[in-house]
Each structure stands twice: as structure tokens, then as C-alpha cells.
Coordinates of C-alpha atoms in Angstrom, one line a residue:
Chain A
X825 CA 20.7 64.2 14.4
X826 CA 20.7 61.0 13.3
X827 CA 16.9 59.7 14.1
X828 CA 14.1 58.3 11.3
X829 CA 11.1 59.7 11.7
X830 CA 8.1 58.1 10.2
X831 CA 4.1 58.6 10.5
X832 CA 1.3 57.1 10.0
X833 CA -2.4 58.5 9.4
X834 CA -5.1 55.8 11.7
X835 CA -8.6 56.4 10.5
X836 CA -11.4 55.5 13.1
X837 CA -13.2 52.5 12.4
X838 CA -11.1 50.9 9.7
X839 CA -10.6 47.5 10.9
X840 CA -9.2 46.5 7.5
X841 CA -6.0 48.5 7.8
X842 CA -5.8 48.5 10.9
X843 CA -2.5 47.1 12.6
X844 CA -0.3 48.3 8.8
X845 CA 1.4 51.0 10.3
X846 CA 2.6 48.7 12.9
X847 CA 3.5 46.0 10.4
X848 CA 5.8 49.0 8.8
X849 CA 6.9 49.7 12.0
X850 CA 8.6 46.1 12.7
X851 CA 9.6 45.5 9.5
X852 CA 11.4 48.4 9.3
X853 CA 12.9 47.7 13.0
X854 CA 14.1 44.3 11.7
X855 CA 16.0 45.9 8.5
X856 CA 17.4 48.0 11.3
X857 CA 18.9 45.2 13.1
X858 CA 17.2 46.1 16.4
X859 CA 17.3 42.7 18.9
X860 CA 14.2 40.6 17.9
X861 CA 12.5 41.2 21.7
X862 CA 12.4 45.3 21.2
X863 CA 11.2 44.7 17.6
X864 CA 8.5 42.6 19.1
X865 CA 7.5 45.0 22.0
X866 CA 7.3 48.5 19.7
X867 CA 4.9 46.1 18.0
X868 CA 2.7 44.7 20.1
X869 CA 2.3 48.3 21.7
X870 CA 1.7 50.4 18.1
X871 CA -0.1 47.3 17.4
X872 CA -2.2 47.8 20.3
X873 CA -2.5 51.6 20.5
X874 CA -4.1 51.3 16.9
X875 CA -6.9 49.3 18.1
X876 CA -7.5 52.2 20.5
X877 CA -7.4 54.6 17.8
X878 CA -9.9 52.3 15.4
X879 CA -12.4 51.4 18.8
X880 CA -12.7 54.8 20.0
X881 CA -10.1 57.4 19.5
X882 CA -11.3 58.9 16.2
X883 CA -8.6 59.3 13.2
X884 CA -5.1 59.8 14.4
X885 CA -1.9 59.4 13.8
X886 CA 1.1 57.2 14.4
X887 CA 4.8 58.4 14.6
X888 CA 8.1 56.5 15.4
X889 CA 11.1 58.2 15.7
X890 CA 13.9 56.3 16.1
X891 CA 17.1 56.4 17.3
X892 CA 20.6 54.3 18.6
X893 CA 19.6 54.4 22.3
X894 CA 15.9 55.1 22.0
X895 CA 12.3 54.2 19.5
X896 CA 9.5 56.1 20.8
X897 CA 6.4 55.3 19.5
X898 CA 3.7 58.7 19.9
X899 CA 0.3 58.2 19.2
X900 CA -2.3 61.1 19.6
X901 CA -6.2 61.3 18.3
X902 CA -8.9 63.8 18.1
X903 CA -10.8 61.5 20.2
X904 CA -13.5 61.7 23.0
X905 CA -10.8 61.4 25.1
X906 CA -10.6 58.8 28.7
X907 CA -12.3 59.9 31.6
X908 CA -10.1 58.1 34.4
X909 CA -6.7 57.1 32.5
X910 CA -5.5 55.7 36.2
X911 CA -8.1 53.0 35.6
X912 CA -7.8 52.9 32.2
X913 CA -4.8 51.3 32.9
X914 CA -5.7 48.7 34.7
X915 CA -5.6 45.3 33.6
X916 CA -9.7 44.3 32.5
X917 CA -10.9 47.6 32.5
X918 CA -12.8 48.3 29.4
X919 CA -14.7 50.3 27.9
X920 CA -15.4 48.5 24.5
X921 CA -18.8 48.4 22.6
X922 CA -20.3 44.9 22.7
X923 CA -20.0 44.6 18.9
X924 CA -16.0 44.9 19.1
X925 CA -16.1 42.3 22.1
X926 CA -18.0 40.1 20.1
X927 CA -14.7 40.3 17.5
X928 CA -12.7 39.3 20.1
X929 CA -11.7 42.9 20.9
X930 CA -11.9 44.9 24.4
X931 CA -10.8 42.7 27.1
X932 CA -9.8 46.1 28.6
X933 CA -5.8 44.9 27.7
X934 CA -5.0 47.6 25.6
X935 CA -3.1 50.0 27.8
X936 CA -1.8 47.8 30.3
X937 CA -0.2 45.7 27.6
X938 CA 1.7 48.9 26.6
X939 CA 2.2 49.5 29.6
X940 CA 4.0 46.7 30.5
X941 CA 5.9 45.7 26.6
X942 CA 7.1 49.6 27.2
X943 CA 9.8 51.0 29.1
X944 CA 8.1 54.2 29.7
X945 CA 4.8 55.4 29.3
X946 CA 2.7 58.8 29.0
X947 CA -0.8 59.2 28.8
X948 CA -2.2 62.6 28.2
X949 CA -5.7 62.9 27.8
X950 CA -9.3 64.4 29.6
X951 CA -12.8 64.3 28.3
X952 CA -13.7 66.0 24.9
X953 CA -9.7 67.1 24.3
X954 CA -8.7 63.9 23.0
X955 CA -5.5 61.3 23.7
X956 CA -1.4 61.3 23.3
X957 CA 0.0 58.4 24.3
X958 CA 3.6 58.1 24.3
X959 CA 5.6 55.6 24.9
X960 CA 9.3 54.8 25.3
X961 CA 11.9 52.2 24.7
X962 CA 15.5 52.4 25.6
X963 CA 17.9 50.2 23.2
X964 CA 19.9 47.3 25.3
X965 CA 18.0 47.7 27.7
X966 CA 16.2 44.2 27.8
X967 CA 17.9 42.4 24.9
X968 CA 20.5 39.7 25.6
Chain B
X1300 CA 23.4 21.3 -16.0
X1301 CA 22.7 23.8 -18.7
X1302 CA 25.3 26.4 -18.3
X1303 CA 22.9 29.2 -19.3
X1304 CA 20.3 28.6 -16.4
X1305 CA 22.0 30.7 -13.6
X1306 CA 20.6 29.4 -10.4
X1307 CA 21.9 25.5 -10.5
X1308 CA 21.7 24.3 -6.9
X1309 CA 18.5 26.3 -6.3
X1310 CA 15.0 25.2 -6.4
X1311 CA 14.4 27.4 -9.3
X1312 CA 17.1 28.5 -12.2
X1313 CA 16.6 30.4 -15.0
X1314 CA 17.5 30.4 -18.6
X1315 CA 19.1 33.9 -19.8
X1316 CA 18.3 33.8 -23.5
X1317 CA 14.5 33.2 -22.8
X1318 CA 13.8 36.0 -20.8
X1319 CA 12.7 39.2 -22.1
X1320 CA 12.9 41.1 -19.6
X1321 CA 9.4 41.9 -18.7
X1322 CA 9.7 42.2 -14.6
X1323 CA 6.5 40.0 -14.3
X1324 CA 8.4 37.5 -12.3
X1325 CA 10.1 40.5 -10.3
X1326 CA 6.8 42.3 -9.4
X1327 CA 5.2 38.4 -8.6
X1328 CA 8.6 37.1 -6.2
X1329 CA 7.3 37.2 -2.5
X1330 CA 11.1 37.9 -0.9
X1331 CA 11.7 40.5 -3.6
X1332 CA 14.7 37.7 -4.6
X1333 CA 14.4 39.0 -8.6
X1334 CA 15.4 41.6 -10.7
X1335 CA 15.6 42.4 -13.7
X1336 CA 19.4 44.1 -15.0
X1337 CA 20.3 45.4 -18.5
X1338 CA 17.1 43.5 -19.6
X1339 CA 17.7 39.8 -18.2
X1340 CA 16.3 38.6 -14.9
X1341 CA 18.7 38.3 -12.0
X1342 CA 18.2 35.6 -9.5
X1343 CA 19.2 36.7 -5.7
X1344 CA 19.6 32.8 -4.3
X1345 CA 20.0 33.8 -0.8
X1346 CA 16.3 35.1 -0.5
X1347 CA 14.9 32.7 -2.4
X1348 CA 12.3 30.0 -1.3
X1349 CA 11.4 28.2 -3.8
X1350 CA 7.5 29.3 -4.1
X1351 CA 7.7 28.8 -7.9
X1352 CA 5.6 32.0 -8.0
X1353 CA 8.4 32.3 -11.1
X1354 CA 7.6 29.4 -12.7
X1355 CA 3.6 29.6 -12.5
X1356 CA 4.5 33.9 -13.7
X1357 CA 6.9 33.4 -16.8
X1358 CA 5.6 33.3 -20.0
X1359 CA 8.5 32.8 -22.4
X1360 CA 9.4 29.6 -20.8
X1361 CA 12.7 30.9 -19.0
X1362 CA 12.5 29.5 -15.7
X1363 CA 13.0 26.0 -14.5
X1364 CA 12.4 24.0 -11.6
X1365 CA 15.2 21.5 -10.4
X1366 CA 13.7 18.7 -10.7
X1367 CA 15.1 15.1 -11.3
X1368 CA 14.1 13.2 -14.7
X1369 CA 12.9 9.7 -15.4
X1370 CA 16.2 8.5 -17.2
X1371 CA 18.1 9.0 -13.9
X1372 CA 15.5 5.6 -12.9
X1373 CA 18.4 3.6 -14.8
X1374 CA 20.9 4.5 -12.6
X1375 CA 19.4 2.8 -9.5
X1376 CA 19.2 -0.4 -7.9
X1377 CA 16.1 -0.1 -5.9
X1378 CA 14.1 2.8 -7.0
X1379 CA 11.2 3.7 -4.7
X1380 CA 8.3 6.3 -5.7
X1381 CA 7.0 8.5 -3.0
X1382 CA 3.8 9.4 -4.3
X1383 CA 1.3 12.1 -2.6
X1384 CA -1.9 13.0 -2.9
X1385 CA -2.0 14.9 -5.2
X1386 CA -0.7 12.8 -8.0
X1387 CA -4.0 10.8 -7.6
X1388 CA -5.8 14.6 -7.5
X1389 CA -4.6 14.4 -11.4
X1390 CA -6.0 11.7 -13.0
X1391 CA -9.5 12.4 -12.0
X1392 CA -12.0 9.5 -12.2
X1393 CA -9.4 6.4 -11.9
X1394 CA -8.2 4.8 -9.3
X1395 CA -5.3 5.5 -6.5
X1396 CA -3.9 1.3 -7.3
X1397 CA -3.9 2.3 -11.2
X1398 CA -1.9 5.2 -11.0
X1399 CA 0.8 3.3 -8.2
X1400 CA 0.4 0.5 -11.5
X1401 CA 1.5 3.4 -14.1
X1402 CA 4.3 4.6 -12.0
X1403 CA 5.4 0.6 -12.0
X1404 CA 5.6 0.6 -15.4
X1405 CA 7.5 4.1 -16.3
X1406 CA 10.2 1.7 -13.7
X1407 CA 9.9 2.6 -10.0
X1408 CA 10.9 -1.0 -8.3
X1409 CA 8.8 0.4 -5.6
X1410 CA 5.9 2.6 -4.8
X1411 CA 4.7 4.1 -1.7
X1412 CA 1.6 5.9 -0.7
X1413 CA 2.1 8.7 1.7
X1414 CA -1.2 8.1 4.0
X1415 CA -0.3 6.0 6.8
X1416 CA 2.6 8.8 6.8
X1417 CA 0.0 11.4 7.0
X1418 CA -1.4 9.5 10.1
X1419 CA 1.8 9.0 11.8
X1420 CA 2.4 12.8 12.1
X1421 CA -1.0 13.2 12.8
X1422 CA -0.8 10.6 15.6
X1423 CA 2.7 12.8 16.7
X1424 CA 1.6 16.0 16.4
X1425 CA -1.5 15.6 18.6
X1426 CA 0.4 13.7 21.3
X1427 CA 2.6 17.1 21.4
X1428 CA 0.2 19.4 21.5
X1429 CA -1.4 17.2 24.0
X1430 CA 2.0 17.6 26.0
X1431 CA 2.5 21.1 25.1
X1432 CA -1.0 22.0 27.0
X1433 CA 0.3 20.3 30.1
X1434 CA 3.9 21.3 30.2
X1435 CA 4.2 24.8 27.4
X1436 CA 7.5 23.6 25.8
X1437 CA 6.5 25.3 22.4
X1438 CA 5.1 28.9 22.4
X1439 CA 1.5 29.0 21.1
X1440 CA 0.5 28.8 17.9
X1441 CA 2.1 26.3 17.4
X1442 CA 3.0 26.4 12.7
X1443 CA 3.0 23.0 10.8
X1444 CA 6.3 22.1 9.5
X1445 CA 4.4 20.6 6.6
X1446 CA 4.6 23.0 3.7
X1447 CA 8.4 23.3 2.8
X1448 CA 8.6 27.3 1.6
X1449 CA 6.7 28.3 4.8
X1450 CA 9.4 27.1 6.5
X1451 CA 11.8 29.0 4.2
X1452 CA 10.0 32.0 4.6
X1453 CA 10.1 31.9 8.4
X1454 CA 14.0 31.3 8.4
X1455 CA 14.5 34.4 6.1
X1456 CA 11.5 36.4 6.8
X1457 CA 10.6 35.5 10.6
X1458 CA 13.4 34.3 11.9
X1459 CA 11.7 35.0 15.2
X1460 CA 9.6 32.2 14.5
X1461 CA 11.2 29.8 14.5
X1462 CA 10.6 28.6 18.0
X1463 CA 6.8 28.3 17.1
X1464 CA 7.4 26.0 14.1
X1465 CA 6.1 22.4 15.0
X1466 CA 8.8 20.0 16.1
X1467 CA 7.9 17.1 14.6
X1468 CA 8.9 15.9 11.0
X1469 CA 7.7 16.3 7.9
X1470 CA 5.4 13.1 6.7
X1471 CA 7.8 13.0 3.8
X1472 CA 10.4 12.6 5.9
X1473 CA 9.1 9.9 8.3
X1474 CA 8.0 8.3 4.9
X1475 CA 11.6 8.3 4.2
X1476 CA 13.5 7.3 7.2
X1477 CA 10.8 4.3 7.2
X1478 CA 10.8 3.2 3.9
X1479 CA 14.5 3.2 3.6
X1480 CA 15.0 0.9 7.1
X1481 CA 12.4 -1.5 5.6
X1482 CA 13.7 -1.6 2.0
X1483 CA 17.2 -2.0 3.2
X1484 CA 16.1 -5.0 5.9
X1485 CA 14.4 -6.6 3.2
X1486 CA 16.8 -6.6 0.7
X1487 CA 19.5 -6.9 3.4
X1488 CA 21.5 -4.3 1.5
X1489 CA 22.9 -0.6 2.8
X1490 CA 20.5 2.2 2.8
X1491 CA 22.9 3.9 -0.1
X1492 CA 21.5 1.4 -2.6
X1493 CA 18.0 2.8 -2.4
X1494 CA 16.8 5.3 -4.4
X1495 CA 14.2 7.0 -3.6
X1496 CA 12.2 9.4 -6.2
X1497 CA 10.0 12.1 -4.3
X1498 CA 7.2 13.1 -6.9
X1499 CA 6.1 16.6 -5.9
X1500 CA 3.4 19.1 -6.5
X1501 CA 6.3 21.9 -6.0
X1502 CA 10.0 22.7 -6.5
X1503 CA 10.6 22.4 -2.9
X1504 CA 14.4 21.1 -3.3
X1505 CA 17.4 22.7 -4.1
X1506 CA 19.0 21.1 -7.7
X1507 CA 20.4 17.6 -6.5
X1508 CA 23.8 18.9 -5.4
X1509 CA 25.1 16.2 -2.4
X1510 CA 26.8 19.3 -1.5
X1511 CA 23.1 20.7 -0.2
X1512 CA 21.2 18.0 1.8
X1513 CA 17.4 18.6 2.6
X1514 CA 17.3 18.4 6.3
X1515 CA 14.3 17.3 5.9
X1516 CA 15.3 13.7 4.8
X1517 CA 17.6 11.3 6.5
X1518 CA 20.5 10.7 4.3
X1519 CA 20.9 13.0 2.0
X1520 CA 17.2 12.9 0.8
X1521 CA 15.0 11.8 -2.1
X1522 CA 15.3 12.9 -5.4
X1523 CA 12.6 15.3 -6.3
X1524 CA 10.5 14.6 -9.4
X1525 CA 8.1 17.4 -10.4
X1526 CA 4.4 15.9 -11.4
X1527 CA 4.3 18.3 -14.6
X1528 CA 7.6 16.5 -15.3
X1529 CA 6.6 13.0 -15.6
X1530 CA 2.8 13.5 -16.5
X1531 CA 2.3 13.0 -20.2
X1532 CA 4.2 9.6 -19.8
X1533 CA 2.6 8.6 -17.1
X1534 CA -0.8 9.4 -18.4
X1535 CA 0.2 6.9 -20.8
X1536 CA 1.1 3.8 -19.2
X1537 CA -2.4 4.5 -16.8
X1538 CA -4.1 4.6 -19.6
X1539 CA -2.8 1.1 -20.9
X1540 CA -3.0 -0.4 -17.2
X1541 CA -6.8 0.8 -17.4
X1542 CA -7.0 -1.0 -20.7
X1543 CA -6.4 -4.4 -19.6
X1544 CA -8.2 -6.1 -17.5
X1545 CA -6.8 -6.9 -13.5
X1546 CA -3.2 -7.0 -14.0
X1547 CA -1.6 -7.6 -10.3
X1548 CA 0.8 -5.7 -8.7
X1549 CA 3.9 -7.0 -9.5
X1550 CA 5.0 -6.5 -5.8
X1551 CA 3.3 -5.9 -3.0
X1552 CA 4.5 -7.3 0.1
X1553 CA 5.0 -4.0 2.5
X1554 CA 1.5 -2.7 3.5
X1555 CA 2.3 0.6 2.7
X1556 CA 2.7 0.2 -1.0
X1557 CA -1.0 0.4 -1.5
X1558 CA -2.7 2.1 1.3
X1559 CA -4.7 5.2 -0.3
X1560 CA -7.3 6.8 2.3
X1561 CA -9.6 9.4 2.2
X1562 CA -8.0 11.2 5.4
X1563 CA -4.9 10.6 2.9
X1564 CA -6.9 12.4 0.5
X1565 CA -7.6 15.3 2.5
X1566 CA -4.1 16.4 2.9
X1567 CA -3.8 17.5 -1.0
X1568 CA -6.4 20.4 -0.1
X1569 CA -5.8 23.5 2.6
X1570 CA -7.9 22.1 5.5
X1571 CA -7.2 18.9 5.3
X1572 CA -4.1 18.5 8.1
X1573 CA -6.7 20.6 10.5
X1574 CA -9.9 18.4 9.5
X1575 CA -8.1 15.0 10.0
X1576 CA -6.8 15.7 13.3
X1577 CA -8.3 16.4 16.8
X1578 CA -6.7 19.6 17.5
X1579 CA -9.7 22.0 18.2
X1580 CA -8.3 25.6 18.6
X1581 CA -6.8 25.7 15.1
X1582 CA -6.4 27.8 11.8
X1583 CA -5.9 27.0 8.2
X1584 CA -4.1 29.5 5.5
X1585 CA -3.7 29.3 1.7
X1586 CA -1.7 31.7 -0.1
X1587 CA 2.3 33.1 0.1
X1588 CA 0.2 36.7 0.8
X1589 CA -2.0 35.6 3.0
X1590 CA 0.6 33.2 4.9
X1591 CA 3.0 36.0 4.7
X1592 CA 0.3 38.1 6.2
X1593 CA -0.3 35.7 9.4
X1594 CA 2.8 35.9 9.8
X1595 CA 3.4 39.6 10.1
X1596 CA 0.6 38.8 13.1
X1597 CA 1.9 36.0 14.5
X1598 CA 4.9 37.7 15.1
X1599 CA 2.9 40.8 16.5
X1600 CA 2.1 38.8 19.1
X1601 CA -1.4 37.5 18.2
X1602 CA -3.4 34.5 17.6
X1603 CA -1.5 33.1 21.4
X1604 CA -4.9 31.6 21.9
X1605 CA -4.6 29.4 19.2
X1606 CA -2.5 26.0 19.1
X1607 CA -1.9 24.6 16.1
X1608 CA -2.0 26.6 12.5
X1609 CA -1.5 24.9 8.9
X1610 CA 0.3 27.0 6.5
X1611 CA 0.4 26.4 3.1
X1612 CA 2.0 29.0 0.6
X1613 CA -0.2 27.7 -2.7
X1614 CA -3.9 28.8 -3.1
X1615 CA -5.8 25.7 -2.2
X1616 CA -2.8 23.8 -0.6
X1617 CA -0.6 21.2 -2.6
X1618 CA -2.8 20.8 -5.2
X1619 CA -2.4 24.4 -6.4
X1620 CA 1.6 23.6 -6.2
X1621 CA 3.6 25.2 -9.8
X1622 CA 4.7 21.5 -10.9
X1623 CA 1.2 19.8 -11.1
X1624 CA -0.3 19.5 -14.2
X1625 CA -3.8 20.2 -14.0
X1626 CA -6.6 22.5 -13.0
X1627 CA -6.7 23.4 -8.9
X1628 CA -9.9 23.2 -8.7
X1629 CA -10.2 20.2 -11.2
X1630 CA -8.0 18.6 -8.7
X1631 CA -9.8 19.7 -5.8
X1632 CA -13.1 18.0 -7.1
X1633 CA -11.4 14.8 -8.1
X1634 CA -10.5 15.1 -4.5
X1635 CA -13.4 15.3 -2.9
X1636 CA -14.6 12.7 -4.7
X1637 CA -12.1 10.2 -4.0
X1638 CA -12.3 11.0 -0.7
X1639 CA -16.4 10.1 -0.7
X1640 CA -15.6 7.2 -2.4
X1641 CA -13.0 5.8 -0.1
X1642 CA -14.3 7.6 3.2
X1643 CA -12.5 8.8 6.1
X1644 CA -11.4 7.4 9.2
X1645 CA -7.6 6.3 10.9
X1646 CA -6.3 3.0 11.0
X1647 CA -3.0 2.9 12.5
X1648 CA -2.4 1.8 15.7
X1649 CA -2.0 4.2 18.1
X1650 CA 0.0 2.4 20.6
X1651 CA 3.0 1.0 18.7
X1652 CA 3.0 5.0 17.2
X1653 CA 2.8 6.4 20.7
X1654 CA 5.4 4.3 21.4
X1655 CA 7.5 5.2 19.3
X1656 CA 6.6 9.0 20.1
X1657 CA 8.1 8.2 23.2
X1658 CA 11.3 6.9 21.7
X1659 CA 11.8 10.8 20.3
X1660 CA 11.7 8.7 17.0
X1661 CA 9.1 11.7 15.2
X1662 CA 11.5 15.0 16.5
X1663 CA 13.0 16.9 14.0
X1664 CA 16.4 18.5 15.0
X1665 CA 14.7 21.2 13.0
X1666 CA 14.4 23.6 16.1
X1667 CA 17.6 22.5 18.2
X1668 CA 20.8 24.9 17.3
X1669 CA 22.4 24.7 14.2
X1670 CA 19.2 22.7 12.6
X1671 CA 17.0 25.5 11.2
X1672 CA 18.8 28.5 11.5
X1673 CA 18.2 32.0 10.6
X1674 CA 19.4 33.0 7.1
X1675 CA 18.5 36.7 6.8
X1676 CA 18.3 38.3 3.6
X1677 CA 21.8 39.1 2.0
X1678 CA 23.1 41.9 2.7
X1679 CA 19.1 43.2 3.6
X1680 CA 20.8 45.5 6.7
X1681 CA 21.0 48.9 6.9
X1682 CA 21.9 52.0 9.4
X1683 CA 19.4 54.7 10.0
X1684 CA 20.9 57.1 8.1
X1685 CA 20.6 54.7 5.0
X1686 CA 17.0 54.3 6.5
X1687 CA 16.6 58.1 5.8
X1688 CA 18.3 58.3 2.5
X1689 CA 16.2 55.4 1.4
X1690 CA 13.1 57.9 2.4
X1691 CA 14.5 60.5 1.1
X1692 CA 14.7 59.0 -2.3
X1693 CA 11.3 57.2 -1.6
X1694 CA 9.9 60.8 -1.6
X1695 CA 11.7 62.3 -4.3
X1696 CA 10.8 59.6 -6.9
X1697 CA 7.0 59.8 -5.9
X1698 CA 6.8 56.6 -8.0
X1699 CA 3.9 54.3 -8.7
X1700 CA 5.7 51.2 -8.2
X1701 CA 6.5 51.2 -12.2
X1702 CA 9.1 48.4 -12.1
X1703 CA 11.0 49.9 -15.2
X1704 CA 13.9 50.2 -13.4
X1705 CA 14.0 46.1 -12.8
X1706 CA 13.5 46.2 -8.9
X1707 CA 10.0 45.3 -7.9
X1708 CA 9.2 48.4 -6.3
X1709 CA 10.2 52.1 -5.5
X1710 CA 11.1 51.5 -2.2
X1711 CA 13.5 48.0 -3.1
X1712 CA 15.0 50.1 -5.7
X1713 CA 15.7 52.7 -3.0
X1714 CA 17.2 50.2 -1.1
X1715 CA 19.2 48.4 -4.0
X1716 CA 20.7 52.3 -4.8
X1717 CA 21.7 52.5 -1.3
X1718 CA 23.6 49.2 -1.4
X1719 CA 25.4 50.0 -4.4
X1720 CA 23.2 47.0 -6.7
X1721 CA 21.5 49.6 -8.7
X1722 CA 21.7 53.3 -10.2
X1723 CA 19.6 56.5 -9.4
X1724 CA 19.7 56.9 -13.0
X1725 CA 17.9 53.5 -13.8
X1726 CA 15.1 55.1 -12.8
X1727 CA 12.8 56.7 -15.3
X1728 CA 10.8 59.3 -13.6
X1729 CA 14.0 60.8 -11.9
X1730 CA 15.3 60.8 -15.5
X1731 CA 12.2 62.2 -17.4
X1732 CA 12.8 65.2 -14.7
X1733 CA 16.1 65.4 -15.8
X1734 CA 17.7 64.5 -12.4
X1735 CA 21.3 63.5 -12.5
X1736 CA 22.8 61.1 -10.7
X1737 CA 24.9 64.0 -8.5
X1738 CA 21.7 65.8 -8.2
X1739 CA 19.9 63.0 -6.8
X1740 CA 22.9 62.1 -4.7
X1741 CA 23.1 65.7 -3.3
X1742 CA 19.0 65.5 -2.3
X1743 CA 19.7 62.2 -0.3
X1744 CA 22.6 63.6 1.6
X1745 CA 20.3 67.1 2.6

């Protein structure tokens, strides 16, 4: 099976290294010559997902599976879980702590941004059970 | 050109007879354009952005910047020195006009200070930013076009950011355009008679090969002279000028011959471009690693609420250029003292600049189709299958990026192996484990 799978650990509260996994994914996709728009969308989603883990999710893992026809981003964490996923998908809805808002995060755009930039998204979460987000990007779908 | 120097026609060239194969430059190259093969450096020109890191790092003197020397002045009918404030900063305590006089004694017919052209650039920039707020011509953040190394970094590593590049001509290009126009009119000669020499703090120009004109300039472009190349001779002349009482400038009928200002001097240091302009939502970043990291973030869609970003490949800005002569912090202090002395403030007639702006006089063709096109690294694209093999090889080596193979790190080495540019046999770690090329290949194909 012609797929490339990579996993990256993401640590809760680690703002210094937050985003590095997404940069790595972005650069891999660039050297695989995927179209710039697709690369940008995957990078944005990866970054938002990483920030969610760093701020809310607890320790977790970001996995990317790259294939010729689609790219999958899977983000799973062991954090507190999401109480109401429907609310969390709404723009502007935020449960971020004040200190994060002061840092410029927590505008309630994380999941909505991920939804807007991916072709398919599933959020599997319940309180106390952690969260698993899977995003699928179809190759060729939105590329010129 | 010296035939031992391979890489002529690029920003830097290498004398392999002086190279001892230490791999320091290989590890320090931000675009991974260098390798050591068979004990000597190999320069991949297509990936070189002319940042000058190798020049700073090399301890054997094997690296040379593509610059023109003073003997070239004899060949030109009308020679003009284009002077940046960074040159003044190399002479703490000396007045800019004495340095300009020194340049004349070296043989330049004219010396032109850059300050006015920085102001012109700034006026045009503020105008463009204001327009962009209203009509959204370009995506935020706009990226300053001033540092040529950053431009080439975007071209090779971040082509998706080309639309972010601020479309106004670089100050040195504005300067070259104006100076050519005024001087050719004054002398009544064709523009070709005027030779301009840009006194450079960094290796920004490819070798003086007419086939590679720098797109920043209007007519084939000025020759590039490194500050450090003329420094000793210039210092002697400056000393001489200062020992005399006041000698007048030999020729100064042009207002811009001698027009240094505090605002102009600010440009030598990181943040100067921002400080002197009226763009509120702006950032300035210096140093090649920081610049790369900033571009990565912009590419991920961050910083979209910032309007303008000043990026400088050299730490502390242009005073930290690889072709400067004195310590960058001494130069910074010289700049700061001079700014105190001269004061800041704009002097240009804004209405006149705005009229030129309306006529699109300032716009570069950089972001148009065929202007600054994405170059990409030669052979840097892989298939998924190849990428899996690369991952496998990196895992197998499990090394510490020792660079003994001649590549900067294990991943780049693995990429070279897959491309066929290196052999698995070059890796000390694999050899120490007794793995043969055949065994490694078998592992990768698994």
C-alpha cells in the first residue's frame, strides 16, 4: 500500500514547540509536490489541532497519513473531552482560559477553522474520554 | 575569473584548493545548498540564496563573494558610488560627508547617498498599505522586498508566499533608476555610459555576468562592491580627508549627492524600516533562522492581522551583513550616535511622490507573471514511495546528524541517497554497524 504514515507527539502546555509538527507535515507535503492550496489547508488544520491539544487537550498524538488520493490528519488526546461538540463547532464559541486569550488564542475559531479547511471532519469526544478528531483532504478536489 | 573557483556566476564561489572539507559551512547553510564530497565542498547553485553564512563560517578562506574590485573604475566613463548608511557605520565618529569625499579620492566621479530613496520607498509603501486596506490588492501581511536574500528564500523555499511580497521597487532600484535618469540628462549621454557601483554589505549580486541581470535594477544593474573589499583603501583616504582642513566636495550639483539623514541611518539596523514609517500593525524580524521560522508561520496562515513585516536575513539587520568590515554591535552604536546627531524626520515633498505613485512609477514587476517566479530546489520533489524509503533510511541510521558523510543532517543524506547523489556507504554509522549497501537497500525496500 503506497501510503506514508507519520506520528508526532504533542505535549499539553508546550507553547514553545507548538506548531512544529504541522510545519513538518507542511514541508513533507511540499516536497511531495502537492498543490500549494492543499498544503496550506492541511497546515492550518494541523496547527489548529495542535493548539487545541496544547491548550485544552492534554498530551496527545498527531498522525498524518499521506496517499496519492487523500491526506488524513488524526489527532487524539487524553484530555478532558468536549462537553458539547455541536457548540464547539460554532464560530466564536470558546472555553479557553483567560490567560490563553491574553496570548491571542481562544477566539473560538479552532474547530470551525478545521471544518472550513478540510473536506471531511469527524469529532469523537465525550467528557472524561479524551478527544479524537479526524480530518480528510481529498487530493485534486479543490486544487486547480 | 579564477578557474579554481567553481560557482562563478553565483553569489559566492568556492576555491576547492583551500577547502579542508570540515563541513562547517554545510551545517550552516540555511538552504542546504552545500555538501562535502571526496573531501571538498560542492556548491549547488540552484539552491543558493546568497545569504553569506558560508563566508562567515569558513575558516580557510575558501569562500569568496562575487564582487567587483576598484580596478574596474578605470574602465568606466562616469562612475557612481551608491552608498548605504551601512558604509558610514563602519567608521565610528567620522562624518558621512568625509566618507563620501574619501570615495571620490578612490576614483568615483559621483557618490550618491541612499537616504532620499529610502524616504521615497517609505512614502510609496505607506500609500500602498493605505490602498490595500481599502481595496485588498495583496494578502496581509505584506513582506518587505528590501532584503534580497529574503526574496530569494521565498522564491526557492516559500513560493506560495510570492503574492505577499510588497510590489514597490527596492530602495536601491529606485536609486539606480533616478540616478541614471538625472545623470544621463546632465551629461547628455546614453545611460550605458554611466556605471553604478553599489557598495554592498552582503553578497547580493550574482557574478558580473551580463546573462544574469538582477531584476532589481533597471538597466542591467550596478556592479556590486563589497564594503570589506574597499575598506582598507577607503579608510586611508578618509584619514587623509580628515587631516586636511575643509576641502569642498568636488562636484555636488545634485541634491542627493550628500543627503544623509537620521531616518536613512535607521535603515542600517533591524526595525529601522518600520520605525520610520507610519504603519501601525507591523513587525520586524532579523536573522536567517528567525526569518525562516517567520515565513513558515506566515505560510500556515498566521499573522494575517499584521500589515507589514520587515524581514532581514542578517542578525541585527544590514549592519550584520557578511561583507561588512567592523563588528555589527560597534556599527550599531555608530549608527545610533549619528542618528542622535542628525535627528530624524522626513524631508521629501510628499505631493511629488504621490504623483509619481499615481503614475505607477514605483511598482516593480516582481510579482507579475514571469517576474519573480518560483524556482524551487532542483530535484527536491519526491514520490510517496521515495519518501517512505527516506523515512526508513533515517530510522535505520538513527544518527546524530554528524555530517561526516558530507550532508548537513541524516535526513538530507537519506534524500541524497534516494536521488542517487550519495551512497549509503558514505555513512559512518551504517559502516560501523557493518551494513553493506545491499543490506541497506533491502531494508529500505521493505
